[in-house]
Coordinates of C-alpha atoms and ligand atoms in Angstrom, one line a residue:
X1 CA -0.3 82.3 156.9
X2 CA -2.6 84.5 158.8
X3 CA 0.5 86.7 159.8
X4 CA 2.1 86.8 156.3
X5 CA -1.6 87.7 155.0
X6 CA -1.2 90.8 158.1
X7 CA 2.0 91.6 156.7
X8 CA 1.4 92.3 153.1
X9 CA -2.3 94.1 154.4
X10 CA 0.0 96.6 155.8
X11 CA 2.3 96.2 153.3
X12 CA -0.4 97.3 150.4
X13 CA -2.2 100.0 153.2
X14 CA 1.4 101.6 153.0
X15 CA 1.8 101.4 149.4
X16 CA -1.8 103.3 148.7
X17 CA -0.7 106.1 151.3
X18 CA 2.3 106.7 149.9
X19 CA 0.5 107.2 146.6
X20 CA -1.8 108.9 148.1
X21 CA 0.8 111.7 149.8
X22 CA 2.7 112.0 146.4
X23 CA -0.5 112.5 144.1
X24 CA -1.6 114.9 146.9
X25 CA 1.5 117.1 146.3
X26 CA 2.2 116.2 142.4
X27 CA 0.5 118.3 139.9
X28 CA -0.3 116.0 136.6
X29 CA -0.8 117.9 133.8
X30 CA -1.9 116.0 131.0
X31 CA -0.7 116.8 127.1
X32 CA -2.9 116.0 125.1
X33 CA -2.2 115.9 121.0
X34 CA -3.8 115.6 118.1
X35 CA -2.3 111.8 117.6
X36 CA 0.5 110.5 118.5
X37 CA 4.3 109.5 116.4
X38 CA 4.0 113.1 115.2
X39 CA 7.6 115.2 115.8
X40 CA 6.3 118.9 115.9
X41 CA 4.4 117.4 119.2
X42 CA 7.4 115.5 120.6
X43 CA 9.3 118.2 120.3
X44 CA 6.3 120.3 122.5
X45 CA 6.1 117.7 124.8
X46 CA 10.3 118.1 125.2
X47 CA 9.2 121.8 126.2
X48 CA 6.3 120.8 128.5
X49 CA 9.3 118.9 130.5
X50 CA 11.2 121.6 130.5
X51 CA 8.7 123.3 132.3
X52 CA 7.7 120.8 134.7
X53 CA 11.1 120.3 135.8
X54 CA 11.7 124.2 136.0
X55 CA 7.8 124.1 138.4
X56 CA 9.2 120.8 140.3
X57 CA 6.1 118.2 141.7
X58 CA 5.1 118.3 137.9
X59 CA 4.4 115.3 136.0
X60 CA 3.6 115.2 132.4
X61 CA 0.9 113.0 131.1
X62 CA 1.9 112.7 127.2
X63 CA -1.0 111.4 125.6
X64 CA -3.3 111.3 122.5
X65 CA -4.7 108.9 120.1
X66 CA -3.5 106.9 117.3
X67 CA -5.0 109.2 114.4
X68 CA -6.1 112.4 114.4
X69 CA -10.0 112.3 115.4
X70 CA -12.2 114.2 117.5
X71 CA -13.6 110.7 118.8
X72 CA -9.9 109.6 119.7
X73 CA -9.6 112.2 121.6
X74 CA -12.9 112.3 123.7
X75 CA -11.7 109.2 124.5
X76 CA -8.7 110.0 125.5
X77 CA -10.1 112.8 128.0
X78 CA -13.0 110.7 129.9
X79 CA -9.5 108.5 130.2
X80 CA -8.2 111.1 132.3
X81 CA -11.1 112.6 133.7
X82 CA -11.2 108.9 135.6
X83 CA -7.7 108.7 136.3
X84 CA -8.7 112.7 138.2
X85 CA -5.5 114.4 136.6
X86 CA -5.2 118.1 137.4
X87 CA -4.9 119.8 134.1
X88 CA -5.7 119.2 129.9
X89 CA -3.4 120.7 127.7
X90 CA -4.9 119.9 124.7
X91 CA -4.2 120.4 121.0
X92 CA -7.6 120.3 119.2
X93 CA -9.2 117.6 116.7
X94 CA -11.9 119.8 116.1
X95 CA -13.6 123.1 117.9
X96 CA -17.2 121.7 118.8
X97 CA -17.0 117.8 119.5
X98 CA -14.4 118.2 122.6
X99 CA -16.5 120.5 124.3
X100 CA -19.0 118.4 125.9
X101 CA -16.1 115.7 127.6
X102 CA -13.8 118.9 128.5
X103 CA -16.7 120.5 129.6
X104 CA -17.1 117.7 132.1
X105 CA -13.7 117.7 133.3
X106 CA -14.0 121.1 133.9
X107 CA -16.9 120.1 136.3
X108 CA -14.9 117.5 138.0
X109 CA -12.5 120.6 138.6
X110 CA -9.9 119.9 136.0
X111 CA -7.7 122.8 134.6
X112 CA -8.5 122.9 130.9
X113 CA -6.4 124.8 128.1
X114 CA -6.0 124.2 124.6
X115 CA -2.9 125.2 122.8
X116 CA -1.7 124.9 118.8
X117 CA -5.4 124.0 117.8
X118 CA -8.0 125.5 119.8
X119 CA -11.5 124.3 121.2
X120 CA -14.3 126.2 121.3
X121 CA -14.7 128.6 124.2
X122 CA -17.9 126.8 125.9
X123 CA -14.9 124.3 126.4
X124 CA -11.8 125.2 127.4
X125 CA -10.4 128.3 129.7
X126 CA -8.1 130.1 127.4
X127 CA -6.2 129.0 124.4
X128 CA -2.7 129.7 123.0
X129 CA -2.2 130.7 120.0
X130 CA 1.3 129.7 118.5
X131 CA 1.3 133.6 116.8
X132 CA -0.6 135.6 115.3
X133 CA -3.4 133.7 112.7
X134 CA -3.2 136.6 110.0
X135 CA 0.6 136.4 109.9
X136 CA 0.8 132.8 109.6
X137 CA -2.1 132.9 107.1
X138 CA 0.4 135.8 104.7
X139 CA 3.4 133.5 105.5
X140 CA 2.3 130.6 103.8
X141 CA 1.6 132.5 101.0
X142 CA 4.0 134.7 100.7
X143 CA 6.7 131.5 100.7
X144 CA 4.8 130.4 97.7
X145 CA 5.0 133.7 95.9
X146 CA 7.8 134.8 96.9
X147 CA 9.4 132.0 94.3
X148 CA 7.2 132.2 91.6
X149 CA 7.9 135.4 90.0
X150 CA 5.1 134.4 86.6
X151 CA 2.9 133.4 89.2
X152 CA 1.0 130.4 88.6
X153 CA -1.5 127.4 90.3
X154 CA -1.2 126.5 94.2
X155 CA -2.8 124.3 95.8
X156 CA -2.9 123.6 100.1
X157 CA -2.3 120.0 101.4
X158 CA -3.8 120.7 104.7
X159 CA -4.3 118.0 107.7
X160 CA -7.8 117.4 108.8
X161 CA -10.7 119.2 107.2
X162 CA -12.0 119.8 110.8
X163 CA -8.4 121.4 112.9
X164 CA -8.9 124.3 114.4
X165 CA -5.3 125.7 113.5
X166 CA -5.1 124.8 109.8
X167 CA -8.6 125.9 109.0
X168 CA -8.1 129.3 110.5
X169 CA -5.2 129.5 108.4
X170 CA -6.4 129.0 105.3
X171 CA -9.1 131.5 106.3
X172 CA -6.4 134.1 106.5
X173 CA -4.5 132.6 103.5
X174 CA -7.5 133.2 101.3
X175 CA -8.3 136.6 102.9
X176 CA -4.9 138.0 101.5
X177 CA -4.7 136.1 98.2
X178 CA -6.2 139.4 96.5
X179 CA -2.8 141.0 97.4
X180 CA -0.8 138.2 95.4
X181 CA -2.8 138.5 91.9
X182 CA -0.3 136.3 89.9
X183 CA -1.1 133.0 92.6
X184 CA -4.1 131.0 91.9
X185 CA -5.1 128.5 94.5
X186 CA -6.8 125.5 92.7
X187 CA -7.6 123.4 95.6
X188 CA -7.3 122.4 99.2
X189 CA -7.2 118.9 99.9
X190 CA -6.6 117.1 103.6
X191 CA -4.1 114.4 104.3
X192 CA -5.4 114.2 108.0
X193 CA -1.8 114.5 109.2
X194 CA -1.3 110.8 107.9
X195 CA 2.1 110.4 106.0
X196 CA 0.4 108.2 103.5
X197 CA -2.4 109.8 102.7
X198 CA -0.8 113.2 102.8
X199 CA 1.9 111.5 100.1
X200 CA -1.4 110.6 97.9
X201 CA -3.1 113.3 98.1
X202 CA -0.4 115.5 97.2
X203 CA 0.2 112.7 94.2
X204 CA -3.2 113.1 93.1
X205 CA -2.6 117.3 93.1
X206 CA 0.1 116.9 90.5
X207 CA -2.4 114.6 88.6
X208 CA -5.0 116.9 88.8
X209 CA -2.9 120.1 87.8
X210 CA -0.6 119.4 85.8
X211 CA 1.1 123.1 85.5
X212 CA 1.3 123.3 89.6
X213 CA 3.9 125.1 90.7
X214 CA 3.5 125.3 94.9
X215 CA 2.1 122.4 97.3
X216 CA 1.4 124.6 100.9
X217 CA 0.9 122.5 103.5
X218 CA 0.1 124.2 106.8
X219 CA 1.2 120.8 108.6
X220 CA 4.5 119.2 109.3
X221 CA 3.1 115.6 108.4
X222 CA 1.6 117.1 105.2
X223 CA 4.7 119.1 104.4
X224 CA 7.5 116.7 105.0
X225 CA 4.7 113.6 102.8
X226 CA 4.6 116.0 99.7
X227 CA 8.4 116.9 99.6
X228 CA 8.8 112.6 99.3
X229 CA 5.5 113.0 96.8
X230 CA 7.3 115.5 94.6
X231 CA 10.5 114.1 95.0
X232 CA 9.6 110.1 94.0
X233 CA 7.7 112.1 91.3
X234 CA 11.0 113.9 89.6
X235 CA 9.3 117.3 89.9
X236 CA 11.8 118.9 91.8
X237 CA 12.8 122.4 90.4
X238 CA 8.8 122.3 89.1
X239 CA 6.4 122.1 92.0
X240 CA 7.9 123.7 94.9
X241 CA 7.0 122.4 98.9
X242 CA 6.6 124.8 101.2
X243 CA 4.5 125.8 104.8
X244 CA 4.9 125.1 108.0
X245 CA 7.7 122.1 108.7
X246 CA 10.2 121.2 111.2
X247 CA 13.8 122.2 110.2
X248 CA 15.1 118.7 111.5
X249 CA 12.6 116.5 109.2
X250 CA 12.8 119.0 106.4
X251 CA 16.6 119.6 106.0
X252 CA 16.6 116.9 103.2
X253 CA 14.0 118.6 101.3
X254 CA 15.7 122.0 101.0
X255 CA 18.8 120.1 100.6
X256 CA 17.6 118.5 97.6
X257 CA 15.6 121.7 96.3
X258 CA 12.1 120.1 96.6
X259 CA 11.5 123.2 99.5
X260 CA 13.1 126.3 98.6
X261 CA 12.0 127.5 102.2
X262 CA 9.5 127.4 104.9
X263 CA 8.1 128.3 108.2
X264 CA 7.4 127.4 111.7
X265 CA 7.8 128.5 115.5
X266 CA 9.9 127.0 117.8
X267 CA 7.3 123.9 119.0
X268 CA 8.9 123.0 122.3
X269 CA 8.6 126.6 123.5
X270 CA 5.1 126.2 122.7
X271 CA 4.9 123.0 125.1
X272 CA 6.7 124.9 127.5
X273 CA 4.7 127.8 127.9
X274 CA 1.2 125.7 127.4
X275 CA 2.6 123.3 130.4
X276 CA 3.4 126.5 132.6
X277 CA -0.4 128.2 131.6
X278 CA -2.2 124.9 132.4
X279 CA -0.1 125.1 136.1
X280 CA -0.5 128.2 136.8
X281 CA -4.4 128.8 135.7
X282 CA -4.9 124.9 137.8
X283 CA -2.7 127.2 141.0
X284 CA -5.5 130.4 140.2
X285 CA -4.4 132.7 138.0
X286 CA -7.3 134.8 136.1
X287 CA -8.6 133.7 132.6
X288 CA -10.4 136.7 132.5
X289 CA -10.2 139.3 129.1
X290 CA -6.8 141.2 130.2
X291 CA -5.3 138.9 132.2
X292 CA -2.0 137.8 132.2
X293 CA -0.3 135.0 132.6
X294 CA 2.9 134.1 133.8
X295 CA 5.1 132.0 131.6
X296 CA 8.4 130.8 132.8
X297 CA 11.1 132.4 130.2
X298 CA 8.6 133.7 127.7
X299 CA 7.3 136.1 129.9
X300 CA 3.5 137.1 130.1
X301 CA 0.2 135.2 128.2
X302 CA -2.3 138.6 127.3
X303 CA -5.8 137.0 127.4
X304 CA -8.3 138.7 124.7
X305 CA -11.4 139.1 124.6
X306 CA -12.0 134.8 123.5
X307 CA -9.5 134.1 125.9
X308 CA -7.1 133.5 123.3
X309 CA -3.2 134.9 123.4
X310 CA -0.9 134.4 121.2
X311 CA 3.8 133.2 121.3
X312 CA 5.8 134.3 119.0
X313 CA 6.3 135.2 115.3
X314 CA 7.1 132.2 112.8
X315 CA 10.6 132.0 111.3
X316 CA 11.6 131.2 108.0
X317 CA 14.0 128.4 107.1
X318 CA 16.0 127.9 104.4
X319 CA 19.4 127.1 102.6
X320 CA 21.0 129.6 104.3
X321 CA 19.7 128.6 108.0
X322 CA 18.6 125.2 108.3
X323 CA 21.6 123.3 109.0
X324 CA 21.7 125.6 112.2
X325 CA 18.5 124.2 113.2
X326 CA 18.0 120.8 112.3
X327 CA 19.3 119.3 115.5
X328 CA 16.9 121.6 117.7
X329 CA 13.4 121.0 116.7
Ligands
RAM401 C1 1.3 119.5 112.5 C2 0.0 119.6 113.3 C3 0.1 120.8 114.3 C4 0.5 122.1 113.5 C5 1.8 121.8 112.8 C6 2.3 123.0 112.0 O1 2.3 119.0 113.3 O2 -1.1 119.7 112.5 O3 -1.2 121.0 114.8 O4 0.6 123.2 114.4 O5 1.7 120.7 111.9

């Protein structure tokens, strides 16, 4: 007894060094999304793979909570702050409630960066920006406009009233509006990046205004819930779907004319470069105005002023182009 009891002792002291050794050498950089089952951030975390096989010693924490709140998400981060993971990644619930919880990872020495939807400064070391706010904000208007030649009622199905990304976009969307004089925005309503309520709420907009003739949503959830909303509805050819989707959940939709066309960036080269940011700011790169940052194939990260930088420009998708994409992203 007593020399099986040595033998597994040593056994289990083995065991922990070994773990010990590999977590000393493994970077774990930890994704964190704004909830999970959502494909625009499977797709990112396909990227942040990418890029941790490409670094080698990576390992990629893919995490979030079930819905998309700020609460789910502190919880989710004093989760890792205990398990003493080496970087946050993180796509933002809201701007002001993660800062306190990131702020004390930061204590405890942990790499923090947001990406897609940013937290406040106070909390994070830089953010990335997919592209530029003002151009996404035009986009999704212009894809409205640029099929309603009478003009006419809009209305935004956005995700939750408190993310960073979407609200900054409408923000720019509204700026611009003076420049399309024919569209008329009638509402903005949130579907909290929930299929369901995404699918009632953009119910209720055809309810509510009857002569609608665009649903923008901003979101990939929202988008892909009021293409099944307009279609269960028969108002295809009437209310036209557009935004910011994924090519592989939307091909349907522009299939069946519900979607005439829409917009997005490539999401796993967002999860790519976020991963290789988080690893190299973590191995002491500068987050000061200026700097930049290497990475991997995308080239350099050009920190402003708020730490922010900013991919690539969104691409449009439609008849003509989506069948070509839909098995990427
Ligand atoms: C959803 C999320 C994400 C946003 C995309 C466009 O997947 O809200 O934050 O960037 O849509």
């Amino acid at each position: 007894m007593r020399v099986m009891k040595t033998i597994l002792t040593t056994a289990a002291i083995a065991v922990a060094m070994a773990a010990t050794s590999a977590s000393a050498e493994t970077t774990r950089i930890a994704l964190v999304v704004k909830a999970q089952g959502i494909g625009f951030f499977e797709a990112a975390a396909k990227g942040a793979e990418e890029a941790a096989a490409e670094l080698g010693d990576v390992e990629i924490i893919y995490t979030g909570p079930t819905d998309t709140t700020a609460e789910g998400q502190i919880e989710v981060i004093n989760s890792l702050i205990a398990q003493g993971v080496d970087a946050i990644a993180i796509s933002a619930n809201d701007p002001d409630a993660l800062v306190p919880a990131l702020q004390k990872a930061m204590e405890r020495g942990i790499t923090v960066i947001s990406w897609d939807s940013g937290v406040a400064e106070a909390g994070r070391q830089m953010h990335l920006n997919p592209s530029s706010t003002e151009l996404i904000g035009n986009t999704i208007i212009k894809l409205a406009a640029d099929h309603m030649p009478d003009g006419g009622d809009v209305a935004i199905l956005s995700a939750t009233a408190t993310a960073t990304n979407q609200n900054a976009w409408i923000a720019a969307a509204e700026a611009v509006l003076p420049n399309y004089p024919g569209i008329n925005l009638v509402a903005t309503v949130y579907g909290d990046d929930l299929s369901d309520k995404s699918y009632r709420e953009a119910q209720g907009l055809m309810t509510t205004y009857p002569d609608l003739k665009a649903i923008i949503a901003p979101t990939t959830v929202g988008i892909l819930a009021a293409c099944q909303a307009v279609t269960d509805a028969g108002k295809i050819g009437q209310v036209n779907v557009t935004g910011l989707g994924l090519p592989s959940e939307m091909a349907g939709c522009v299939e069946s004319g519900a979607t005439q066309s829409f917009a997005i960036w490539n999401p796993i080269d967002l999860g790519y470069a976020a991963t290789m940011l988080a690893f190299n700011i973590h191995n002491g790169a500068s987050t000061e105005a200026g700097a930049e940052i290497p990475m991997g194939r995308i080239g350099n990260a050009t920190l402003d002023e708020t730490g922010t930088a900013a991919m690539s420009d969104p691409f449009t998708y439609d008849a003509s182009n989506i069948e070509q994409f839909k098995s990427i992203f």
